Amino acid sequence: MDRVQRAAPFSLQVDLRQVVYALSASLDLVGIGDVAHGKRVGIMAAECSRFLGMSEAERCLLFELGVLHDIGVSSTTTHHHLVSEFDWESSQRHCEVGYQLLKDFRLLAPLALPIRYHHTHWRQLRELTELDPQVARQANLIFLVDRCDALAAPHYADGSLLMHTDEIRARLQDCRDEFFAPELMEAFLKASCSEAFWLQLEARSINDYMLEMLQVREPCLTSNGELKALARIFSGIVDAKSPFTMTHSLGVSRLSRALAEQMGVGAIHCDMLEIAGLLHDLGKLRVPDEILDKPASLTKEERAVIKAHSFETYQILRHIEGFEEIACWAAYHHEEPDGEGYPFHLPASAMAPEARILRVADIFQAMVQDRPYRRGLPARDALAFLQQLADQGRVDPAVVAVLTDHLPQMMMAAIPTREEVHAIC
């Protein structure tokens, strides 16, 4: 990332790097039971860089590359293949998705090409003469430590990793020249010969490493526009998880802002609410595909899994300095004014107007959006349902009234056209 960026006047004072590190936690949720894959890959890449004579700036870039290398993965099924199969034949798909997500975002664009090639064999990389050798080396190092983590994955839970490091190193060394560059393999073998290399991958050590990396990088203050662009990237990852939810977060974000503007919410809070709408479903990345895509009624156990997603969103966002309100607005989208919502069971008095706006936007957008298994409801039918909820004390009637008074405009905000989606994203 660039060095210090000056935030625009009247914008949020937020460190973009801290936002990236926090949002990267959502990518790790896709692993369900194993939620630190990206961080471990980043740590291993950074540690190998010391044995390659790289600068501190290169070390930090490799760490960030490792943390974000799977930004193209939102499906738990895809994650399972990537972890359980050493050389999955369809691995290139998520590499291309990750590249497309980052290539036009200025502050993360340097990571795009290495992500595109992070599952490409070294023998093939050497033949890509148009590819910068430094990019090829970055991509291949991520491939190497990514495969290391896949081999180590079965041993994290039971604490037996140190008993299997020799076989992991031998398995990777067998792929030298074909899969991995000899120079990178040599650096990995030197770095990984110590127990400390592997112990850094334990859960209690990972957070310390993340904090250290934040401290060695200069703050990267950013504008609201860049924050919204980054939030759109992550909302796209969430919405791509299921064909049922494509562009849902974008529609909720747009509708939330439109409602807030009609209700006289200030410009800065409208910007913040737009970001909260984009990020409100981050926690769904930890929901297994088969539950999220189930067209039938959910079981009690499946509903319990779904109910955890808004708390996961809160856990991700609350650690970002400057996102304190955004974290709450995003996480409260299933809270009800009567206190019967989830996951906090908050009364209306504990919910800011922005949170109540986002709740209405989330329900209305989901009802009017077309889904693979059904057509979206007519706006008037969705509005009638929301009015019933308002009468029952389950949504804010003031927000529903604004939605009623401006229904055509709100419908346009809730369902972006293809052209609008392309222009925004």
mmCIF file of C-alpha atoms in Angstrom, residues 29-404:
data_model
loop_
_atom_site.group_PDB
_atom_site.id
_atom_site.type_symbol
_atom_site.label_atom_id
_atom_site.label_comp_id
_atom_site.label_asym_id
_atom_site.label_seq_id
_atom_site.Cartn_x
_atom_site.Cartn_y
_atom_site.Cartn_z
ATOM 1 C CA LEU A 29 -14.412 -17.281 8.102
ATOM 2 C CA VAL A 30 -14.957 -19.287 4.917
ATOM 3 C CA GLY A 31 -12.882 -22.041 6.540
ATOM 4 C CA ILE A 32 -15.732 -22.553 9.093
ATOM 5 C CA GLY A 33 -13.734 -24.480 11.726
ATOM 6 C CA ASP A 34 -10.333 -23.223 10.604
ATOM 7 C CA VAL A 35 -10.440 -19.439 10.578
ATOM 8 C CA ALA A 36 -6.841 -18.246 10.204
ATOM 9 C CA HIS A 37 -5.608 -19.617 6.876
ATOM 10 C CA GLY A 38 -4.837 -16.237 5.277
ATOM 11 C CA LYS A 39 -3.065 -14.926 8.359
ATOM 12 C CA ARG A 40 -0.877 -18.038 8.582
ATOM 13 C CA VAL A 41 0.036 -17.771 4.900
ATOM 14 C CA GLY A 42 0.965 -14.121 5.449
ATOM 15 C CA ILE A 43 3.118 -14.942 8.469
ATOM 16 C CA MET A 44 4.982 -17.736 6.682
ATOM 17 C CA ALA A 45 5.602 -15.585 3.599
ATOM 18 C CA ALA A 46 6.911 -12.731 5.747
ATOM 19 C CA GLU A 47 9.217 -15.073 7.656
ATOM 20 C CA CYS A 48 10.589 -16.599 4.431
ATOM 21 C CA SER A 49 11.343 -13.089 3.132
ATOM 22 C CA ARG A 50 13.983 -12.697 5.859
ATOM 23 C CA PHE A 51 15.957 -15.539 4.285
ATOM 24 C CA LEU A 52 15.612 -14.025 0.821
ATOM 25 C CA GLY A 53 17.297 -10.768 1.804
ATOM 26 C CA MET A 54 14.163 -8.741 1.182
ATOM 27 C CA SER A 55 13.563 -5.261 2.572
ATOM 28 C CA GLU A 56 11.089 -4.504 5.357
ATOM 29 C CA ALA A 57 8.731 -3.000 2.774
ATOM 30 C CA GLU A 58 8.831 -6.221 0.727
ATOM 31 C CA ARG A 59 8.236 -8.260 3.867
ATOM 32 C CA CYS A 60 5.156 -6.204 4.685
ATOM 33 C CA LEU A 61 3.838 -6.499 1.133
ATOM 34 C CA LEU A 62 4.235 -10.283 1.244
ATOM 35 C CA PHE A 63 2.389 -10.399 4.551
ATOM 36 C CA GLU A 64 -0.513 -8.407 3.112
ATOM 37 C CA LEU A 65 -0.451 -10.542 -0.016
ATOM 38 C CA GLY A 66 -0.729 -13.667 2.120
ATOM 39 C CA VAL A 67 -3.550 -12.222 4.200
ATOM 40 C CA LEU A 68 -5.569 -11.358 1.066
ATOM 41 C CA HIS A 69 -4.475 -14.102 -1.329
ATOM 42 C CA ASP A 70 -7.822 -15.934 -1.110
ATOM 43 C CA ILE A 71 -9.968 -12.834 -1.566
ATOM 44 C CA GLY A 72 -11.603 -14.630 -4.497
ATOM 45 C CA VAL A 73 -12.964 -17.425 -2.258
ATOM 46 C CA SER A 74 -16.390 -17.099 -0.656
ATOM 47 C CA SER A 75 -17.666 -20.659 -1.065
ATOM 48 C CA THR A 76 -17.057 -23.172 1.726
ATOM 49 C CA THR A 77 -17.014 -25.893 -0.938
ATOM 50 C CA THR A 78 -14.200 -24.168 -2.820
ATOM 51 C CA HIS A 79 -12.273 -23.672 0.406
ATOM 52 C CA HIS A 80 -12.596 -27.376 1.207
ATOM 53 C CA HIS A 81 -11.124 -28.333 -2.167
ATOM 54 C CA LEU A 82 -8.237 -25.894 -1.757
ATOM 55 C CA VAL A 83 -7.331 -27.257 1.659
ATOM 56 C CA SER A 84 -7.941 -30.963 1.070
ATOM 57 C CA GLU A 85 -6.389 -31.276 -2.419
ATOM 58 C CA PHE A 86 -2.754 -30.375 -2.963
ATOM 59 C CA ASP A 87 -3.217 -29.342 -6.595
ATOM 60 C CA TRP A 88 -6.940 -28.873 -7.251
ATOM 61 C CA GLU A 89 -7.628 -28.626 -10.980
ATOM 62 C CA SER A 90 -10.107 -25.734 -10.578
ATOM 63 C CA SER A 91 -7.890 -23.628 -8.329
ATOM 64 C CA GLN A 92 -7.307 -20.967 -10.980
ATOM 65 C CA ARG A 93 -10.903 -19.728 -10.811
ATOM 66 C CA HIS A 94 -10.573 -18.011 -7.462
ATOM 67 C CA CYS A 95 -7.194 -16.574 -8.495
ATOM 68 C CA GLU A 96 -8.822 -14.813 -11.438
ATOM 69 C CA VAL A 97 -11.715 -13.597 -9.270
ATOM 70 C CA GLY A 98 -9.255 -12.152 -6.763
ATOM 71 C CA TYR A 99 -7.329 -10.426 -9.527
ATOM 72 C CA GLN A 100 -10.485 -8.835 -10.925
ATOM 73 C CA LEU A 101 -11.528 -7.612 -7.476
ATOM 74 C CA LEU A 102 -8.264 -5.792 -6.757
ATOM 75 C CA LYS A 103 -6.785 -4.720 -10.073
ATOM 76 C CA ASP A 104 -8.614 -1.369 -10.205
ATOM 77 C CA PHE A 105 -8.429 -0.490 -6.514
ATOM 78 C CA ARG A 106 -5.395 1.784 -6.378
ATOM 79 C CA LEU A 107 -4.135 0.974 -2.914
ATOM 80 C CA LEU A 108 -4.325 -2.812 -3.353
ATOM 81 C CA ALA A 109 -3.604 -3.064 -7.091
ATOM 82 C CA PRO A 110 0.041 -4.195 -6.506
ATOM 83 C CA LEU A 111 -1.368 -7.406 -5.005
ATOM 84 C CA ALA A 112 -3.619 -8.213 -7.965
ATOM 85 C CA LEU A 113 -1.154 -9.931 -10.312
ATOM 86 C CA PRO A 114 0.540 -12.046 -7.622
ATOM 87 C CA ILE A 115 -2.923 -13.193 -6.528
ATOM 88 C CA ARG A 116 -3.779 -14.071 -10.116
ATOM 89 C CA TYR A 117 -0.794 -16.438 -10.323
ATOM 90 C CA HIS A 118 -0.609 -17.791 -6.777
ATOM 91 C CA HIS A 119 -1.646 -21.317 -7.855
ATOM 92 C CA THR A 120 0.469 -21.402 -11.019
ATOM 93 C CA HIS A 121 3.315 -23.936 -11.101
ATOM 94 C CA TRP A 122 6.828 -22.522 -11.217
ATOM 95 C CA ARG A 123 7.559 -24.341 -14.470
ATOM 96 C CA GLN A 124 4.664 -22.461 -16.080
ATOM 97 C CA LEU A 125 5.524 -19.144 -14.430
ATOM 98 C CA ARG A 126 9.042 -19.252 -15.898
ATOM 99 C CA GLU A 127 7.550 -19.404 -19.378
ATOM 100 C CA LEU A 128 5.457 -16.240 -18.889
ATOM 101 C CA THR A 129 8.126 -13.893 -20.225
ATOM 102 C CA GLU A 130 5.771 -10.894 -20.079
ATOM 103 C CA LEU A 131 5.358 -11.315 -16.297
ATOM 104 C CA ASP A 132 7.616 -9.241 -14.056
ATOM 105 C CA PRO A 133 10.070 -11.678 -12.372
ATOM 106 C CA GLN A 134 9.389 -10.035 -9.006
ATOM 107 C CA VAL A 135 5.653 -10.654 -9.369
ATOM 108 C CA ALA A 136 6.336 -14.272 -10.361
ATOM 109 C CA ARG A 137 8.484 -14.737 -7.278
ATOM 110 C CA GLN A 138 5.869 -13.174 -4.991
ATOM 111 C CA ALA A 139 3.128 -15.366 -6.440
ATOM 112 C CA ASN A 140 5.199 -18.525 -6.179
ATOM 113 C CA LEU A 141 6.206 -17.881 -2.574
ATOM 114 C CA ILE A 142 2.527 -17.495 -1.662
ATOM 115 C CA PHE A 143 1.786 -20.748 -3.526
ATOM 116 C CA LEU A 144 4.513 -22.512 -1.549
ATOM 117 C CA VAL A 145 3.417 -21.405 1.919
ATOM 118 C CA ASP A 146 -0.258 -21.786 0.981
ATOM 119 C CA ARG A 147 0.366 -25.447 0.172
ATOM 120 C CA CYS A 148 2.343 -25.731 3.398
ATOM 121 C CA ASP A 149 -0.680 -24.551 5.342
ATOM 122 C CA ALA A 150 -2.941 -26.981 3.489
ATOM 123 C CA LEU A 151 -0.665 -29.844 4.544
ATOM 124 C CA ALA A 152 -0.505 -28.561 8.110
ATOM 125 C CA ALA A 153 -4.268 -27.972 8.451
ATOM 126 C CA PRO A 154 -5.150 -31.436 9.851
ATOM 127 C CA HIS A 155 -2.695 -30.953 12.713
ATOM 128 C CA TYR A 156 -3.647 -27.543 14.134
ATOM 129 C CA ALA A 157 -6.666 -28.636 16.158
ATOM 130 C CA ASP A 158 -4.977 -31.448 18.086
ATOM 131 C CA GLY A 159 -1.674 -29.617 18.698
ATOM 132 C CA SER A 160 0.367 -32.229 16.847
ATOM 133 C CA LEU A 161 1.871 -29.932 14.210
ATOM 134 C CA LEU A 162 5.457 -30.094 15.494
ATOM 135 C CA MET A 163 5.347 -33.882 15.118
ATOM 136 C CA HIS A 164 4.612 -33.565 11.379
ATOM 137 C CA THR A 165 6.849 -30.722 10.201
ATOM 138 C CA ASP A 166 9.488 -33.019 8.707
ATOM 139 C CA GLU A 167 6.980 -34.822 6.524
ATOM 140 C CA ILE A 168 5.412 -31.504 5.435
ATOM 141 C CA ARG A 169 8.804 -30.108 4.470
ATOM 142 C CA ALA A 170 9.674 -33.302 2.596
ATOM 143 C CA ARG A 171 6.372 -33.284 0.704
ATOM 144 C CA LEU A 172 6.947 -29.714 -0.433
ATOM 145 C CA GLN A 173 10.562 -30.371 -1.339
ATOM 146 C CA ASP A 174 9.429 -33.190 -3.637
ATOM 147 C CA CYS A 175 7.686 -30.484 -5.708
ATOM 148 C CA ARG A 176 10.801 -28.343 -6.152
ATOM 149 C CA ASP A 177 11.431 -27.132 -9.709
ATOM 150 C CA GLU A 178 8.002 -28.236 -10.993
ATOM 151 C CA PHE A 179 5.781 -26.413 -8.483
ATOM 152 C CA PHE A 180 8.180 -24.125 -6.617
ATOM 153 C CA ALA A 181 11.280 -22.085 -7.488
ATOM 154 C CA PRO A 182 14.488 -23.618 -6.062
ATOM 155 C CA GLU A 183 15.496 -20.293 -4.492
ATOM 156 C CA LEU A 184 12.170 -19.976 -2.703
ATOM 157 C CA MET A 185 12.238 -23.591 -1.573
ATOM 158 C CA GLU A 186 15.698 -23.056 -0.096
ATOM 159 C CA ALA A 187 14.507 -20.011 1.835
ATOM 160 C CA PHE A 188 11.441 -21.895 3.084
ATOM 161 C CA LEU A 189 13.539 -24.826 4.295
ATOM 162 C CA LYS A 190 15.845 -22.468 6.199
ATOM 163 C CA ALA A 191 12.982 -20.517 7.734
ATOM 164 C CA SER A 192 10.958 -23.599 8.697
ATOM 165 C CA CYS A 193 13.764 -25.571 10.338
ATOM 166 C CA SER A 194 13.037 -23.860 13.675
ATOM 167 C CA GLU A 195 10.159 -24.731 15.963
ATOM 168 C CA ALA A 196 9.437 -20.998 16.308
ATOM 169 C CA PHE A 197 8.389 -20.817 12.642
ATOM 170 C CA TRP A 198 5.574 -23.294 13.294
ATOM 171 C CA LEU A 199 4.650 -22.065 16.771
ATOM 172 C CA GLN A 200 3.929 -18.626 15.296
ATOM 173 C CA LEU A 201 1.033 -20.261 13.461
ATOM 174 C CA GLU A 202 -0.807 -21.109 16.673
ATOM 175 C CA ALA A 203 -3.910 -19.064 17.429
ATOM 176 C CA ARG A 204 -2.425 -17.265 20.435
ATOM 177 C CA SER A 205 0.559 -16.053 18.384
ATOM 178 C CA ILE A 206 -1.292 -14.908 15.266
ATOM 179 C CA ASN A 207 -2.945 -11.829 16.801
ATOM 180 C CA ASP A 208 0.395 -10.653 18.207
ATOM 181 C CA TYR A 209 1.932 -10.942 14.748
ATOM 182 C CA MET A 210 -0.959 -8.981 13.210
ATOM 183 C CA LEU A 211 -0.502 -6.179 15.768
ATOM 184 C CA GLU A 212 3.220 -6.096 15.096
ATOM 185 C CA MET A 213 2.655 -5.711 11.359
ATOM 186 C CA LEU A 214 0.235 -2.825 11.961
ATOM 187 C CA GLN A 215 2.824 -1.092 14.137
ATOM 188 C CA VAL A 216 5.676 -1.329 11.616
ATOM 189 C CA ARG A 217 3.615 0.236 8.814
ATOM 190 C CA GLU A 218 2.845 3.933 8.676
ATOM 191 C CA PRO A 219 -0.865 4.827 8.958
ATOM 192 C CA CYS A 220 -2.654 5.100 5.637
ATOM 193 C CA LEU A 221 -5.465 7.577 6.290
ATOM 194 C CA THR A 222 -8.114 7.402 3.629
ATOM 195 C CA SER A 223 -11.156 9.171 2.275
ATOM 196 C CA ASN A 224 -14.771 8.072 2.438
ATOM 197 C CA GLY A 225 -14.685 7.307 -1.284
ATOM 198 C CA GLU A 226 -11.831 4.814 -0.891
ATOM 199 C CA LEU A 227 -13.520 3.228 2.109
ATOM 200 C CA LYS A 228 -16.708 2.743 0.128
ATOM 201 C CA ALA A 229 -14.739 1.267 -2.776
ATOM 202 C CA LEU A 230 -13.067 -1.213 -0.422
ATOM 203 C CA ALA A 231 -16.406 -2.024 1.209
ATOM 204 C CA ARG A 232 -17.868 -2.726 -2.250
ATOM 205 C CA ILE A 233 -15.084 -5.229 -2.905
ATOM 206 C CA PHE A 234 -15.896 -7.146 0.268
ATOM 207 C CA SER A 235 -19.656 -6.883 -0.228
ATOM 208 C CA GLY A 236 -19.143 -8.458 -3.642
ATOM 209 C CA ILE A 237 -17.309 -11.369 -2.013
ATOM 210 C CA VAL A 238 -20.195 -11.929 0.395
ATOM 211 C CA ASP A 239 -22.892 -11.628 -2.251
ATOM 212 C CA ALA A 240 -21.020 -13.959 -4.605
ATOM 213 C CA LYS A 241 -21.195 -16.703 -1.970
ATOM 214 C CA SER A 242 -24.709 -17.612 -3.071
ATOM 215 C CA PRO A 243 -26.702 -17.096 -6.274
ATOM 216 C CA PHE A 244 -29.589 -16.237 -3.946
ATOM 217 C CA THR A 245 -27.937 -13.058 -2.660
ATOM 218 C CA MET A 246 -26.206 -11.528 -5.688
ATOM 219 C CA THR A 247 -26.044 -7.704 -5.271
ATOM 220 C CA HIS A 248 -28.060 -7.894 -2.015
ATOM 221 C CA SER A 249 -25.512 -5.901 -0.005
ATOM 222 C CA LEU A 250 -25.230 -3.268 -2.716
ATOM 223 C CA GLY A 251 -29.010 -2.890 -2.823
ATOM 224 C CA VAL A 252 -29.248 -2.635 0.974
ATOM 225 C CA SER A 253 -26.495 -0.022 0.983
ATOM 226 C CA ARG A 254 -28.166 2.109 -1.672
ATOM 227 C CA LEU A 255 -31.610 1.810 -0.104
ATOM 228 C CA SER A 256 -30.279 2.633 3.370
ATOM 229 C CA ARG A 257 -28.687 5.802 2.078
ATOM 230 C CA ALA A 258 -31.824 6.826 0.152
ATOM 231 C CA LEU A 259 -33.984 6.362 3.243
ATOM 232 C CA ALA A 260 -31.505 8.194 5.465
ATOM 233 C CA GLU A 261 -31.345 11.175 3.125
ATOM 234 C CA GLN A 262 -35.129 11.461 3.131
ATOM 235 C CA MET A 263 -35.086 11.319 6.939
ATOM 236 C CA GLY A 264 -32.588 14.176 7.213
ATOM 237 C CA VAL A 265 -29.552 12.179 8.286
ATOM 238 C CA GLY A 266 -26.331 14.168 7.813
ATOM 239 C CA ALA A 267 -23.980 13.538 4.894
ATOM 240 C CA ILE A 268 -21.206 11.900 6.944
ATOM 241 C CA HIS A 269 -23.629 9.518 8.626
ATOM 242 C CA CYS A 270 -25.144 8.735 5.215
ATOM 243 C CA ASP A 271 -21.667 7.761 4.012
ATOM 244 C CA MET A 272 -21.142 5.647 7.125
ATOM 245 C CA LEU A 273 -24.536 3.990 6.724
ATOM 246 C CA GLU A 274 -23.740 3.190 3.103
ATOM 247 C CA ILE A 275 -20.567 1.412 4.265
ATOM 248 C CA ALA A 276 -22.499 -0.421 6.997
ATOM 249 C CA GLY A 277 -25.000 -1.612 4.398
ATOM 250 C CA LEU A 278 -22.240 -2.937 2.178
ATOM 251 C CA LEU A 279 -20.639 -4.837 5.058
ATOM 252 C CA HIS A 280 -23.662 -5.946 7.087
ATOM 253 C CA ASP A 281 -23.549 -9.579 5.924
ATOM 254 C CA LEU A 282 -19.791 -10.192 6.243
ATOM 255 C CA GLY A 283 -20.471 -12.834 8.869
ATOM 256 C CA LYS A 284 -22.367 -14.967 6.346
ATOM 257 C CA LEU A 285 -19.030 -16.089 4.943
ATOM 258 C CA ARG A 286 -18.891 -18.530 7.853
ATOM 259 C CA VAL A 287 -22.258 -20.077 6.958
ATOM 260 C CA PRO A 288 -21.840 -23.350 5.005
ATOM 261 C CA ASP A 289 -22.979 -23.153 1.386
ATOM 262 C CA GLU A 290 -25.561 -25.900 1.837
ATOM 263 C CA ILE A 291 -27.354 -23.908 4.543
ATOM 264 C CA LEU A 292 -27.266 -20.552 2.780
ATOM 265 C CA ASP A 293 -28.456 -22.070 -0.506
ATOM 266 C CA LYS A 294 -31.152 -24.285 0.997
ATOM 267 C CA PRO A 295 -34.476 -23.432 -0.715
ATOM 268 C CA ALA A 296 -36.507 -25.310 1.910
ATOM 269 C CA SER A 297 -37.173 -24.424 5.545
ATOM 270 C CA LEU A 298 -34.171 -24.503 7.851
ATOM 271 C CA THR A 299 -33.863 -26.868 10.784
ATOM 272 C CA LYS A 300 -33.425 -25.521 14.318
ATOM 273 C CA GLU A 301 -29.705 -26.250 14.127
ATOM 274 C CA GLU A 302 -29.327 -24.564 10.730
ATOM 275 C CA ARG A 303 -31.204 -21.496 11.925
ATOM 276 C CA ALA A 304 -28.839 -21.249 14.890
ATOM 277 C CA VAL A 305 -25.881 -21.186 12.470
ATOM 278 C CA ILE A 306 -27.531 -18.420 10.432
ATOM 279 C CA LYS A 307 -28.259 -16.395 13.558
ATOM 280 C CA ALA A 308 -24.550 -16.173 14.363
ATOM 281 C CA HIS A 309 -23.709 -14.214 11.209
ATOM 282 C CA SER A 310 -24.556 -10.723 12.457
ATOM 283 C CA PHE A 311 -22.431 -11.263 15.567
ATOM 284 C CA GLU A 312 -19.541 -12.351 13.316
ATOM 285 C CA THR A 313 -19.989 -9.087 11.401
ATOM 286 C CA TYR A 314 -19.743 -7.175 14.680
ATOM 287 C CA GLN A 315 -16.597 -9.039 15.715
ATOM 288 C CA ILE A 316 -14.894 -8.155 12.437
ATOM 289 C CA LEU A 317 -15.820 -4.468 12.325
ATOM 290 C CA ARG A 318 -15.617 -3.434 15.968
ATOM 291 C CA HIS A 319 -11.816 -3.501 16.071
ATOM 292 C CA ILE A 320 -11.452 -0.797 13.407
ATOM 293 C CA GLU A 321 -10.789 2.582 14.981
ATOM 294 C CA GLY A 322 -13.388 4.976 13.571
ATOM 295 C CA PHE A 323 -15.850 2.179 12.742
ATOM 296 C CA GLU A 324 -17.464 2.003 16.184
ATOM 297 C CA GLU A 325 -20.864 3.210 14.944
ATOM 298 C CA ILE A 326 -20.625 1.423 11.604
ATOM 299 C CA ALA A 327 -19.970 -1.871 13.431
ATOM 300 C CA CYS A 328 -23.144 -1.486 15.491
ATOM 301 C CA TRP A 329 -25.378 -0.366 12.637
ATOM 302 C CA ALA A 330 -24.197 -3.296 10.493
ATOM 303 C CA ALA A 331 -24.493 -5.878 13.277
ATOM 304 C CA TYR A 332 -27.945 -4.772 14.466
ATOM 305 C CA HIS A 333 -29.795 -5.476 11.220
ATOM 306 C CA HIS A 334 -31.697 -8.374 12.823
ATOM 307 C CA GLU A 335 -32.476 -6.540 16.057
ATOM 308 C CA GLU A 336 -36.127 -5.623 16.613
ATOM 309 C CA PRO A 337 -37.481 -2.578 18.491
ATOM 310 C CA ASP A 338 -39.437 -4.896 20.793
ATOM 311 C CA GLY A 339 -36.198 -6.551 21.944
ATOM 312 C CA GLU A 340 -36.972 -9.917 20.335
ATOM 313 C CA GLY A 341 -34.360 -9.712 17.584
ATOM 314 C CA TYR A 342 -30.861 -11.211 17.530
ATOM 315 C CA PRO A 343 -28.027 -11.557 18.418
ATOM 316 C CA PHE A 344 -28.099 -8.942 21.231
ATOM 317 C CA HIS A 345 -31.874 -8.625 21.890
ATOM 318 C CA LEU A 346 -31.620 -4.844 22.057
ATOM 319 C CA PRO A 347 -34.583 -2.586 22.830
ATOM 320 C CA ALA A 348 -35.444 0.293 20.496
ATOM 321 C CA SER A 349 -33.768 2.770 22.861
ATOM 322 C CA ALA A 350 -30.399 1.077 22.264
ATOM 323 C CA MET A 351 -30.659 1.205 18.468
ATOM 324 C CA ALA A 352 -29.546 4.313 16.587
ATOM 325 C CA PRO A 353 -31.855 5.542 13.805
ATOM 326 C CA GLU A 354 -29.270 4.386 11.262
ATOM 327 C CA ALA A 355 -29.485 0.812 12.577
ATOM 328 C CA ARG A 356 -33.281 0.878 12.349
ATOM 329 C CA ILE A 357 -33.023 2.203 8.779
ATOM 330 C CA LEU A 358 -30.652 -0.577 7.769
ATOM 331 C CA ARG A 359 -32.998 -3.215 9.208
ATOM 332 C CA VAL A 360 -35.902 -2.034 7.072
ATOM 333 C CA ALA A 361 -33.662 -1.788 4.005
ATOM 334 C CA ASP A 362 -32.383 -5.335 4.530
ATOM 335 C CA ILE A 363 -35.889 -6.809 4.736
ATOM 336 C CA PHE A 364 -37.362 -4.837 1.850
ATOM 337 C CA GLN A 365 -34.445 -5.488 -0.510
ATOM 338 C CA ALA A 366 -34.485 -9.228 0.178
ATOM 339 C CA MET A 367 -38.212 -9.390 -0.530
ATOM 340 C CA VAL A 368 -38.256 -7.464 -3.805
ATOM 341 C CA GLN A 369 -35.061 -8.952 -5.252
ATOM 342 C CA ASP A 370 -35.395 -11.827 -7.705
ATOM 343 C CA ARG A 371 -33.916 -15.073 -6.404
ATOM 344 C CA PRO A 372 -33.184 -18.264 -8.389
ATOM 345 C CA TYR A 373 -36.081 -20.065 -6.695
ATOM 346 C CA ARG A 374 -38.650 -17.240 -6.832
ATOM 347 C CA ARG A 375 -39.483 -13.893 -8.369
ATOM 348 C CA GLY A 376 -39.167 -10.805 -6.214
ATOM 349 C CA LEU A 377 -42.386 -9.610 -4.609
ATOM 350 C CA PRO A 378 -44.149 -6.538 -5.993
ATOM 351 C CA ALA A 379 -43.119 -3.452 -4.031
ATOM 352 C CA ARG A 380 -46.628 -2.962 -2.593
ATOM 353 C CA ASP A 381 -46.733 -6.531 -1.249
ATOM 354 C CA ALA A 382 -43.336 -6.149 0.408
ATOM 355 C CA LEU A 383 -44.455 -2.830 1.854
ATOM 356 C CA ALA A 384 -47.617 -4.413 3.257
ATOM 357 C CA PHE A 385 -45.528 -7.058 5.015
ATOM 358 C CA LEU A 386 -43.247 -4.395 6.494
ATOM 359 C CA GLN A 387 -46.297 -2.496 7.746
ATOM 360 C CA GLN A 388 -47.415 -5.656 9.548
ATOM 361 C CA LEU A 389 -43.971 -5.888 11.167
ATOM 362 C CA ALA A 390 -44.214 -2.238 12.176
ATOM 363 C CA ASP A 391 -47.624 -2.841 13.758
ATOM 364 C CA GLN A 392 -46.099 -5.727 15.718
ATOM 365 C CA GLY A 393 -43.203 -3.586 16.975
ATOM 366 C CA ARG A 394 -40.609 -5.484 14.939
ATOM 367 C CA VAL A 395 -39.416 -2.623 12.701
ATOM 368 C CA ASP A 396 -39.410 1.151 13.101
ATOM 369 C CA PRO A 397 -42.741 2.537 11.775
ATOM 370 C CA ALA A 398 -41.127 5.923 10.996
ATOM 371 C CA VAL A 399 -38.748 4.262 8.533
ATOM 372 C CA VAL A 400 -41.580 2.282 6.949
ATOM 373 C CA ALA A 401 -43.552 5.524 6.558
ATOM 374 C CA VAL A 402 -40.678 7.123 4.600
ATOM 375 C CA LEU A 403 -40.422 4.008 2.458
ATOM 376 C CA THR A 404 -44.173 4.254 1.779
#
